[in-house]
Amino acid sequence: MTVITPDGRTAPPPRPACAAQALRQAGLRVETDLRNEKIGYKVREHALQKIPLQIVLGGREASNRTLTLRRHGSNDTQTLALEAAVETLLAAARPPRHSDDHGRKTR
């Protein structure tokens, strides 16, 4: 996943580095894209690279202490508080539970 900011601006808390650090501390792999490019260019570029999740952190998100999640292959976005976003992403990153030959859950 990649944390991106519009126009390369750094926003007030949670700044991109703080948001990325919170996700890393939770055990998730995160990169940041702070280049001075338009948001549409960054979204398109990361979509072509098939990055599974883009996290947008602009001025609105920074002032509300939220993150906007954009999943690869979908135009829909989801805006969550930083803590809720970490919990949601951790839940999505867990491997599915498998059942053994007798229908019992394993792991």
Short mmCIF file of N, CA, C and O in Angstrom, two decimals:
data_model
loop_
_atom_site.label_atom_id
_atom_site.label_comp_id
_atom_site.label_asym_id
_atom_site.label_seq_id
_atom_site.Cartn_x
_atom_site.Cartn_y
_atom_site.Cartn_z
N MET A 1 0.83 -1.16 0.00
CA MET A 1 0.00 0.00 0.00
C MET A 1 0.88 1.23 0.00
O MET A 1 2.02 1.18 0.43
N THR A 2 0.34 2.31 -0.48
CA THR A 2 1.08 3.55 -0.60
C THR A 2 0.27 4.69 -0.01
O THR A 2 -0.91 4.82 -0.29
N VAL A 3 0.92 5.52 0.81
CA VAL A 3 0.32 6.75 1.32
C VAL A 3 0.70 7.86 0.36
O VAL A 3 1.88 8.09 0.12
N ILE A 4 -0.30 8.54 -0.23
CA ILE A 4 -0.01 9.61 -1.18
C ILE A 4 -0.67 10.91 -0.71
O ILE A 4 -1.68 10.90 -0.02
N THR A 5 -0.03 12.02 -1.07
CA THR A 5 -0.56 13.34 -0.74
C THR A 5 -0.79 14.12 -2.01
O THR A 5 -0.05 13.96 -2.98
N PRO A 6 -1.82 14.97 -2.05
CA PRO A 6 -2.04 15.80 -3.23
C PRO A 6 -0.92 16.83 -3.37
O PRO A 6 -0.53 17.45 -2.38
N ASP A 7 -0.40 16.99 -4.56
CA ASP A 7 0.59 18.02 -4.89
C ASP A 7 1.83 17.98 -4.02
O ASP A 7 2.53 18.98 -3.91
N GLY A 8 2.14 16.86 -3.38
CA GLY A 8 3.35 16.73 -2.61
C GLY A 8 3.38 17.54 -1.33
O GLY A 8 4.39 17.64 -0.67
N ARG A 9 2.25 18.14 -0.97
CA ARG A 9 2.22 18.93 0.25
C ARG A 9 2.21 18.02 1.46
O ARG A 9 1.61 16.95 1.44
N THR A 10 2.85 18.46 2.50
CA THR A 10 2.72 17.73 3.75
C THR A 10 1.61 18.37 4.54
O THR A 10 1.45 19.58 4.55
N ALA A 11 0.81 17.58 5.14
CA ALA A 11 -0.38 18.06 5.83
C ALA A 11 -0.14 18.05 7.33
O ALA A 11 0.75 17.38 7.83
N PRO A 12 -0.93 18.81 8.08
CA PRO A 12 -0.82 18.76 9.53
C PRO A 12 -1.18 17.36 10.04
O PRO A 12 -1.67 16.55 9.28
N PRO A 13 -0.99 17.08 11.31
CA PRO A 13 -1.20 15.73 11.84
C PRO A 13 -2.55 15.15 11.43
O PRO A 13 -3.52 15.87 11.45
N PRO A 14 -2.68 13.87 11.07
CA PRO A 14 -1.56 12.96 10.95
C PRO A 14 -0.85 13.13 9.62
O PRO A 14 -1.39 12.79 8.58
N ARG A 15 0.33 13.66 9.65
CA ARG A 15 1.11 13.84 8.42
C ARG A 15 1.36 12.47 7.80
O ARG A 15 1.26 11.45 8.46
N PRO A 16 1.72 12.47 6.50
CA PRO A 16 1.95 11.19 5.83
C PRO A 16 2.94 10.29 6.54
O PRO A 16 2.73 9.09 6.66
N ALA A 17 4.02 10.86 7.06
CA ALA A 17 5.02 10.04 7.74
C ALA A 17 4.44 9.44 9.02
O ALA A 17 4.72 8.28 9.34
N CYS A 18 3.62 10.19 9.73
CA CYS A 18 3.00 9.68 10.96
C CYS A 18 2.01 8.57 10.64
O CYS A 18 1.96 7.55 11.34
N ALA A 19 1.22 8.77 9.61
CA ALA A 19 0.24 7.75 9.21
C ALA A 19 0.97 6.49 8.75
O ALA A 19 0.60 5.38 9.14
N ALA A 20 2.01 6.66 7.94
CA ALA A 20 2.78 5.51 7.46
C ALA A 20 3.44 4.79 8.63
O ALA A 20 3.47 3.56 8.68
N GLN A 21 3.96 5.53 9.59
CA GLN A 21 4.60 4.93 10.75
C GLN A 21 3.61 4.13 11.58
O GLN A 21 3.91 3.03 12.04
N ALA A 22 2.40 4.65 11.76
CA ALA A 22 1.38 3.93 12.51
C ALA A 22 1.04 2.60 11.81
O ALA A 22 0.87 1.58 12.48
N LEU A 23 0.96 2.62 10.50
CA LEU A 23 0.67 1.40 9.74
C LEU A 23 1.83 0.42 9.82
O LEU A 23 1.64 -0.79 9.95
N ARG A 24 3.06 0.93 9.76
CA ARG A 24 4.24 0.07 9.86
C ARG A 24 4.32 -0.59 11.25
O ARG A 24 4.64 -1.76 11.36
N GLN A 25 4.04 0.19 12.29
CA GLN A 25 4.08 -0.35 13.65
C GLN A 25 3.05 -1.45 13.84
O GLN A 25 3.23 -2.34 14.66
N ALA A 26 1.99 -1.40 13.06
CA ALA A 26 0.96 -2.44 13.12
C ALA A 26 1.38 -3.68 12.33
O ALA A 26 0.68 -4.69 12.35
N GLY A 27 2.51 -3.59 11.63
CA GLY A 27 3.01 -4.75 10.88
C GLY A 27 2.67 -4.75 9.40
O GLY A 27 2.80 -5.78 8.74
N LEU A 28 2.23 -3.62 8.87
CA LEU A 28 1.85 -3.55 7.46
C LEU A 28 2.98 -2.92 6.64
O LEU A 28 3.71 -2.07 7.14
N ARG A 29 3.12 -3.36 5.39
CA ARG A 29 4.12 -2.77 4.49
C ARG A 29 3.53 -1.52 3.85
O ARG A 29 2.48 -1.58 3.21
N VAL A 30 4.25 -0.41 4.00
CA VAL A 30 3.74 0.87 3.53
C VAL A 30 4.87 1.65 2.87
O VAL A 30 6.01 1.64 3.34
N GLU A 31 4.54 2.34 1.79
CA GLU A 31 5.44 3.28 1.15
C GLU A 31 4.75 4.64 1.14
O GLU A 31 3.53 4.72 1.26
N THR A 32 5.52 5.72 0.99
CA THR A 32 4.93 7.05 0.88
C THR A 32 5.31 7.66 -0.45
O THR A 32 6.39 7.40 -0.99
N ASP A 33 4.41 8.45 -1.00
CA ASP A 33 4.65 9.16 -2.26
C ASP A 33 4.37 10.64 -1.99
O ASP A 33 3.22 11.08 -1.98
N LEU A 34 5.43 11.40 -1.74
CA LEU A 34 5.30 12.80 -1.39
C LEU A 34 5.74 13.71 -2.53
O LEU A 34 5.98 14.90 -2.32
N ARG A 35 5.85 13.16 -3.74
CA ARG A 35 6.29 13.96 -4.88
C ARG A 35 5.33 15.10 -5.17
O ARG A 35 4.14 15.01 -4.88
N ASN A 36 5.84 16.13 -5.78
CA ASN A 36 5.03 17.30 -6.13
C ASN A 36 4.36 17.05 -7.48
O ASN A 36 4.69 17.66 -8.49
N GLU A 37 3.40 16.14 -7.49
CA GLU A 37 2.62 15.79 -8.68
C GLU A 37 1.14 15.91 -8.33
O GLU A 37 0.76 15.82 -7.16
N LYS A 38 0.31 16.04 -9.33
CA LYS A 38 -1.13 16.11 -9.10
C LYS A 38 -1.63 14.77 -8.60
O LYS A 38 -1.10 13.71 -8.95
N ILE A 39 -2.69 14.81 -7.78
CA ILE A 39 -3.22 13.59 -7.17
C ILE A 39 -3.70 12.60 -8.23
O ILE A 39 -3.49 11.40 -8.11
N GLY A 40 -4.33 13.09 -9.31
CA GLY A 40 -4.80 12.21 -10.37
C GLY A 40 -3.66 11.45 -11.03
O GLY A 40 -3.79 10.26 -11.34
N TYR A 41 -2.53 12.12 -11.20
CA TYR A 41 -1.35 11.47 -11.79
C TYR A 41 -0.85 10.36 -10.87
O TYR A 41 -0.54 9.26 -11.32
N LYS A 42 -0.77 10.65 -9.58
CA LYS A 42 -0.28 9.66 -8.63
C LYS A 42 -1.22 8.46 -8.55
O LYS A 42 -0.77 7.31 -8.54
N VAL A 43 -2.53 8.72 -8.49
CA VAL A 43 -3.51 7.63 -8.42
C VAL A 43 -3.39 6.75 -9.66
O VAL A 43 -3.35 5.52 -9.57
N ARG A 44 -3.32 7.37 -10.82
CA ARG A 44 -3.21 6.62 -12.08
C ARG A 44 -1.91 5.81 -12.12
O ARG A 44 -1.90 4.64 -12.49
N GLU A 45 -0.80 6.43 -11.72
CA GLU A 45 0.50 5.75 -11.74
C GLU A 45 0.51 4.53 -10.82
O GLU A 45 0.96 3.45 -11.21
N HIS A 46 -0.03 4.67 -9.61
CA HIS A 46 -0.05 3.55 -8.68
C HIS A 46 -1.04 2.48 -9.13
O HIS A 46 -0.83 1.30 -8.88
N ALA A 47 -2.11 2.88 -9.81
CA ALA A 47 -3.06 1.90 -10.34
C ALA A 47 -2.39 1.08 -11.45
O ALA A 47 -2.58 -0.14 -11.52
N LEU A 48 -1.60 1.73 -12.28
CA LEU A 48 -0.89 0.99 -13.35
C LEU A 48 0.15 0.05 -12.76
O LEU A 48 0.45 -0.99 -13.35
N GLN A 49 0.71 0.39 -11.62
CA GLN A 49 1.68 -0.48 -10.94
C GLN A 49 0.97 -1.58 -10.15
O GLN A 49 1.61 -2.43 -9.55
N LYS A 50 -0.36 -1.55 -10.15
CA LYS A 50 -1.21 -2.51 -9.46
C LYS A 50 -0.95 -2.56 -7.96
O LYS A 50 -0.96 -3.61 -7.33
N ILE A 51 -0.71 -1.38 -7.39
CA ILE A 51 -0.59 -1.26 -5.94
C ILE A 51 -1.98 -1.59 -5.37
O ILE A 51 -2.96 -0.97 -5.76
N PRO A 52 -2.09 -2.56 -4.45
CA PRO A 52 -3.41 -3.01 -4.01
C PRO A 52 -4.23 -1.97 -3.27
O PRO A 52 -5.45 -1.99 -3.30
N LEU A 53 -3.56 -1.02 -2.60
CA LEU A 53 -4.30 -0.05 -1.81
C LEU A 53 -3.55 1.27 -1.81
O LEU A 53 -2.35 1.32 -1.58
N GLN A 54 -4.28 2.35 -2.08
CA GLN A 54 -3.71 3.69 -2.00
C GLN A 54 -4.40 4.40 -0.84
O GLN A 54 -5.62 4.34 -0.70
N ILE A 55 -3.61 5.05 -0.02
CA ILE A 55 -4.14 5.80 1.11
C ILE A 55 -3.89 7.27 0.82
O ILE A 55 -2.75 7.70 0.73
N VAL A 56 -4.97 8.03 0.65
CA VAL A 56 -4.85 9.44 0.33
C VAL A 56 -4.93 10.25 1.61
O VAL A 56 -5.82 10.04 2.43
N LEU A 57 -3.98 11.16 1.77
CA LEU A 57 -3.94 12.01 2.95
C LEU A 57 -3.76 13.45 2.50
O LEU A 57 -2.66 13.91 2.28
N GLY A 58 -4.89 14.14 2.32
CA GLY A 58 -4.87 15.54 1.92
C GLY A 58 -5.23 16.44 3.09
O GLY A 58 -5.28 16.00 4.24
N GLY A 59 -5.50 17.68 2.78
CA GLY A 59 -5.83 18.64 3.82
C GLY A 59 -7.08 18.30 4.59
O GLY A 59 -7.14 18.43 5.81
N ARG A 60 -8.12 17.84 3.89
CA ARG A 60 -9.38 17.47 4.54
C ARG A 60 -9.16 16.30 5.50
O ARG A 60 -9.64 16.32 6.63
N GLU A 61 -8.42 15.30 5.03
CA GLU A 61 -8.16 14.15 5.89
C GLU A 61 -7.31 14.54 7.10
O GLU A 61 -7.54 14.07 8.21
N ALA A 62 -6.33 15.39 6.87
CA ALA A 62 -5.45 15.80 7.96
C ALA A 62 -6.22 16.57 9.03
O ALA A 62 -6.02 16.35 10.23
N SER A 63 -7.11 17.47 8.60
CA SER A 63 -7.85 18.26 9.59
C SER A 63 -8.85 17.40 10.36
O SER A 63 -9.16 17.69 11.51
N ASN A 64 -9.36 16.33 9.73
CA ASN A 64 -10.32 15.44 10.39
C ASN A 64 -9.66 14.22 11.03
O ASN A 64 -10.36 13.38 11.59
N ARG A 65 -8.34 14.10 10.91
CA ARG A 65 -7.57 12.95 11.40
C ARG A 65 -8.13 11.64 10.83
O ARG A 65 -8.40 10.69 11.56
N THR A 66 -8.32 11.63 9.51
CA THR A 66 -8.83 10.45 8.82
C THR A 66 -7.88 10.08 7.68
O THR A 66 -6.97 10.83 7.34
N LEU A 67 -8.13 8.92 7.10
CA LEU A 67 -7.43 8.46 5.90
C LEU A 67 -8.49 8.04 4.90
O LEU A 67 -9.52 7.48 5.27
N THR A 68 -8.23 8.28 3.62
CA THR A 68 -9.14 7.81 2.57
C THR A 68 -8.47 6.64 1.86
O THR A 68 -7.36 6.77 1.35
N LEU A 69 -9.15 5.50 1.84
CA LEU A 69 -8.62 4.27 1.24
C LEU A 69 -9.21 4.09 -0.14
O LEU A 69 -10.42 4.20 -0.33
N ARG A 70 -8.36 3.78 -1.11
CA ARG A 70 -8.78 3.51 -2.48
C ARG A 70 -8.16 2.17 -2.88
O ARG A 70 -6.95 2.04 -2.94
N ARG A 71 -8.99 1.19 -3.13
CA ARG A 71 -8.51 -0.16 -3.48
C ARG A 71 -8.31 -0.28 -4.98
O ARG A 71 -9.05 0.30 -5.75
N HIS A 72 -7.31 -1.08 -5.37
CA HIS A 72 -7.01 -1.29 -6.79
C HIS A 72 -8.21 -1.92 -7.49
O HIS A 72 -8.84 -2.83 -6.97
N GLY A 73 -8.54 -1.40 -8.66
CA GLY A 73 -9.64 -1.94 -9.45
C GLY A 73 -11.00 -1.39 -9.08
O GLY A 73 -12.01 -1.81 -9.64
N SER A 74 -11.05 -0.45 -8.15
CA SER A 74 -12.31 0.12 -7.72
C SER A 74 -12.20 1.64 -7.71
O SER A 74 -11.17 2.18 -7.34
N ASN A 75 -13.25 2.31 -8.12
CA ASN A 75 -13.28 3.77 -8.05
C ASN A 75 -13.83 4.26 -6.72
O ASN A 75 -13.83 5.45 -6.44
N ASP A 76 -14.34 3.33 -5.91
CA ASP A 76 -14.92 3.69 -4.62
C ASP A 76 -13.81 4.00 -3.62
O ASP A 76 -12.73 3.42 -3.66
N THR A 77 -14.10 4.92 -2.71
CA THR A 77 -13.17 5.25 -1.64
C THR A 77 -13.88 5.06 -0.31
O THR A 77 -15.11 5.07 -0.24
N GLN A 78 -13.07 4.88 0.72
CA GLN A 78 -13.60 4.70 2.07
C GLN A 78 -12.79 5.59 2.99
O GLN A 78 -11.56 5.50 3.03
N THR A 79 -13.45 6.46 3.73
CA THR A 79 -12.76 7.36 4.65
C THR A 79 -12.96 6.87 6.08
O THR A 79 -14.10 6.68 6.51
N LEU A 80 -11.84 6.66 6.77
CA LEU A 80 -11.87 6.13 8.13
C LEU A 80 -10.93 6.92 9.02
O LEU A 80 -9.93 7.47 8.54
N ALA A 81 -11.20 6.91 10.32
CA ALA A 81 -10.25 7.46 11.28
C ALA A 81 -8.97 6.63 11.23
O ALA A 81 -9.01 5.44 10.86
N LEU A 82 -7.85 7.21 11.59
CA LEU A 82 -6.56 6.52 11.51
C LEU A 82 -6.60 5.19 12.25
O LEU A 82 -6.20 4.16 11.70
N GLU A 83 -7.11 5.18 13.47
CA GLU A 83 -7.15 3.95 14.26
C GLU A 83 -8.05 2.91 13.62
O GLU A 83 -7.72 1.72 13.57
N ALA A 84 -9.21 3.34 13.12
CA ALA A 84 -10.14 2.41 12.46
C ALA A 84 -9.54 1.88 11.17
O ALA A 84 -9.73 0.71 10.82
N ALA A 85 -8.79 2.72 10.45
CA ALA A 85 -8.15 2.28 9.22
C ALA A 85 -7.11 1.20 9.51
O ALA A 85 -7.03 0.20 8.79
N VAL A 86 -6.33 1.39 10.57
CA VAL A 86 -5.32 0.39 10.95
C VAL A 86 -6.00 -0.93 11.26
O VAL A 86 -5.59 -1.99 10.78
N GLU A 87 -7.08 -0.89 12.05
CA GLU A 87 -7.81 -2.13 12.40
C GLU A 87 -8.39 -2.80 11.17
O GLU A 87 -8.31 -4.01 11.01
N THR A 88 -8.99 -2.02 10.26
CA THR A 88 -9.58 -2.56 9.04
C THR A 88 -8.52 -3.21 8.16
O THR A 88 -8.72 -4.31 7.63
N LEU A 89 -7.39 -2.55 8.01
CA LEU A 89 -6.32 -3.08 7.15
C LEU A 89 -5.69 -4.32 7.76
O LEU A 89 -5.34 -5.26 7.04
N LEU A 90 -5.54 -4.36 9.08
CA LEU A 90 -5.01 -5.56 9.73
C LEU A 90 -5.96 -6.74 9.54
O LEU A 90 -5.53 -7.86 9.28
N ALA A 91 -7.25 -6.49 9.67
CA ALA A 91 -8.24 -7.56 9.47
C ALA A 91 -8.20 -8.06 8.04
O ALA A 91 -8.30 -9.27 7.80
N ALA A 92 -8.03 -7.16 7.08
CA ALA A 92 -7.98 -7.57 5.67
C ALA A 92 -6.68 -8.30 5.35
O ALA A 92 -6.65 -9.12 4.42
N ALA A 93 -5.63 -8.05 6.11
CA ALA A 93 -4.33 -8.67 5.83
C ALA A 93 -4.20 -10.06 6.43
O ALA A 93 -3.30 -10.82 6.06
N ARG A 94 -5.10 -10.43 7.34
CA ARG A 94 -5.04 -11.76 7.95
C ARG A 94 -5.38 -12.82 6.92
O ARG A 94 -6.31 -12.65 6.13
N PRO A 95 -4.65 -13.93 6.95
CA PRO A 95 -5.00 -15.02 6.03
C PRO A 95 -6.34 -15.64 6.41
O PRO A 95 -6.72 -15.61 7.59
N PRO A 96 -7.04 -16.17 5.43
CA PRO A 96 -8.34 -16.79 5.74
C PRO A 96 -8.15 -18.06 6.57
O PRO A 96 -7.12 -18.72 6.49
N ARG A 97 -9.16 -18.38 7.35
CA ARG A 97 -9.12 -19.62 8.13
C ARG A 97 -9.51 -20.76 7.23
O ARG A 97 -10.47 -20.66 6.46
N HIS A 98 -8.79 -21.86 7.33
CA HIS A 98 -9.08 -23.04 6.52
C HIS A 98 -9.64 -24.14 7.40
O HIS A 98 -9.35 -24.21 8.59
N SER A 99 -10.43 -25.00 6.81
CA SER A 99 -10.94 -26.13 7.57
C SER A 99 -10.20 -27.38 7.12
O SER A 99 -9.75 -27.50 5.98
N ASP A 100 -10.05 -28.34 8.04
CA ASP A 100 -9.39 -29.59 7.69
C ASP A 100 -10.39 -30.52 7.00
O ASP A 100 -11.50 -30.14 6.68
N ASP A 101 -10.02 -31.75 6.78
CA ASP A 101 -10.87 -32.70 6.05
C ASP A 101 -12.19 -33.00 6.78
O ASP A 101 -13.14 -33.48 6.17
N HIS A 102 -12.25 -32.73 8.08
CA HIS A 102 -13.45 -33.06 8.85
C HIS A 102 -14.32 -31.83 9.12
O HIS A 102 -15.22 -31.89 9.93
N GLY A 103 -14.04 -30.73 8.44
CA GLY A 103 -14.86 -29.55 8.59
C GLY A 103 -14.53 -28.70 9.80
O GLY A 103 -15.20 -27.72 10.08
N ARG A 104 -13.47 -29.08 10.54
CA ARG A 104 -13.07 -28.28 11.69
C ARG A 104 -12.17 -27.15 11.25
O ARG A 104 -11.36 -27.30 10.34
N LYS A 105 -12.30 -26.03 11.91
CA LYS A 105 -11.45 -24.88 11.60
C LYS A 105 -10.05 -25.15 12.13
O LYS A 105 -9.88 -25.69 13.21
N THR A 106 -9.08 -24.76 11.34
CA THR A 106 -7.68 -24.85 11.76
C THR A 106 -7.11 -23.47 11.85
O THR A 106 -7.59 -22.53 11.23
N ARG A 107 -6.08 -23.32 12.59
CA ARG A 107 -5.38 -22.05 12.84
C ARG A 107 -6.16 -21.12 13.63
O ARG A 107 -7.15 -20.67 13.63
#
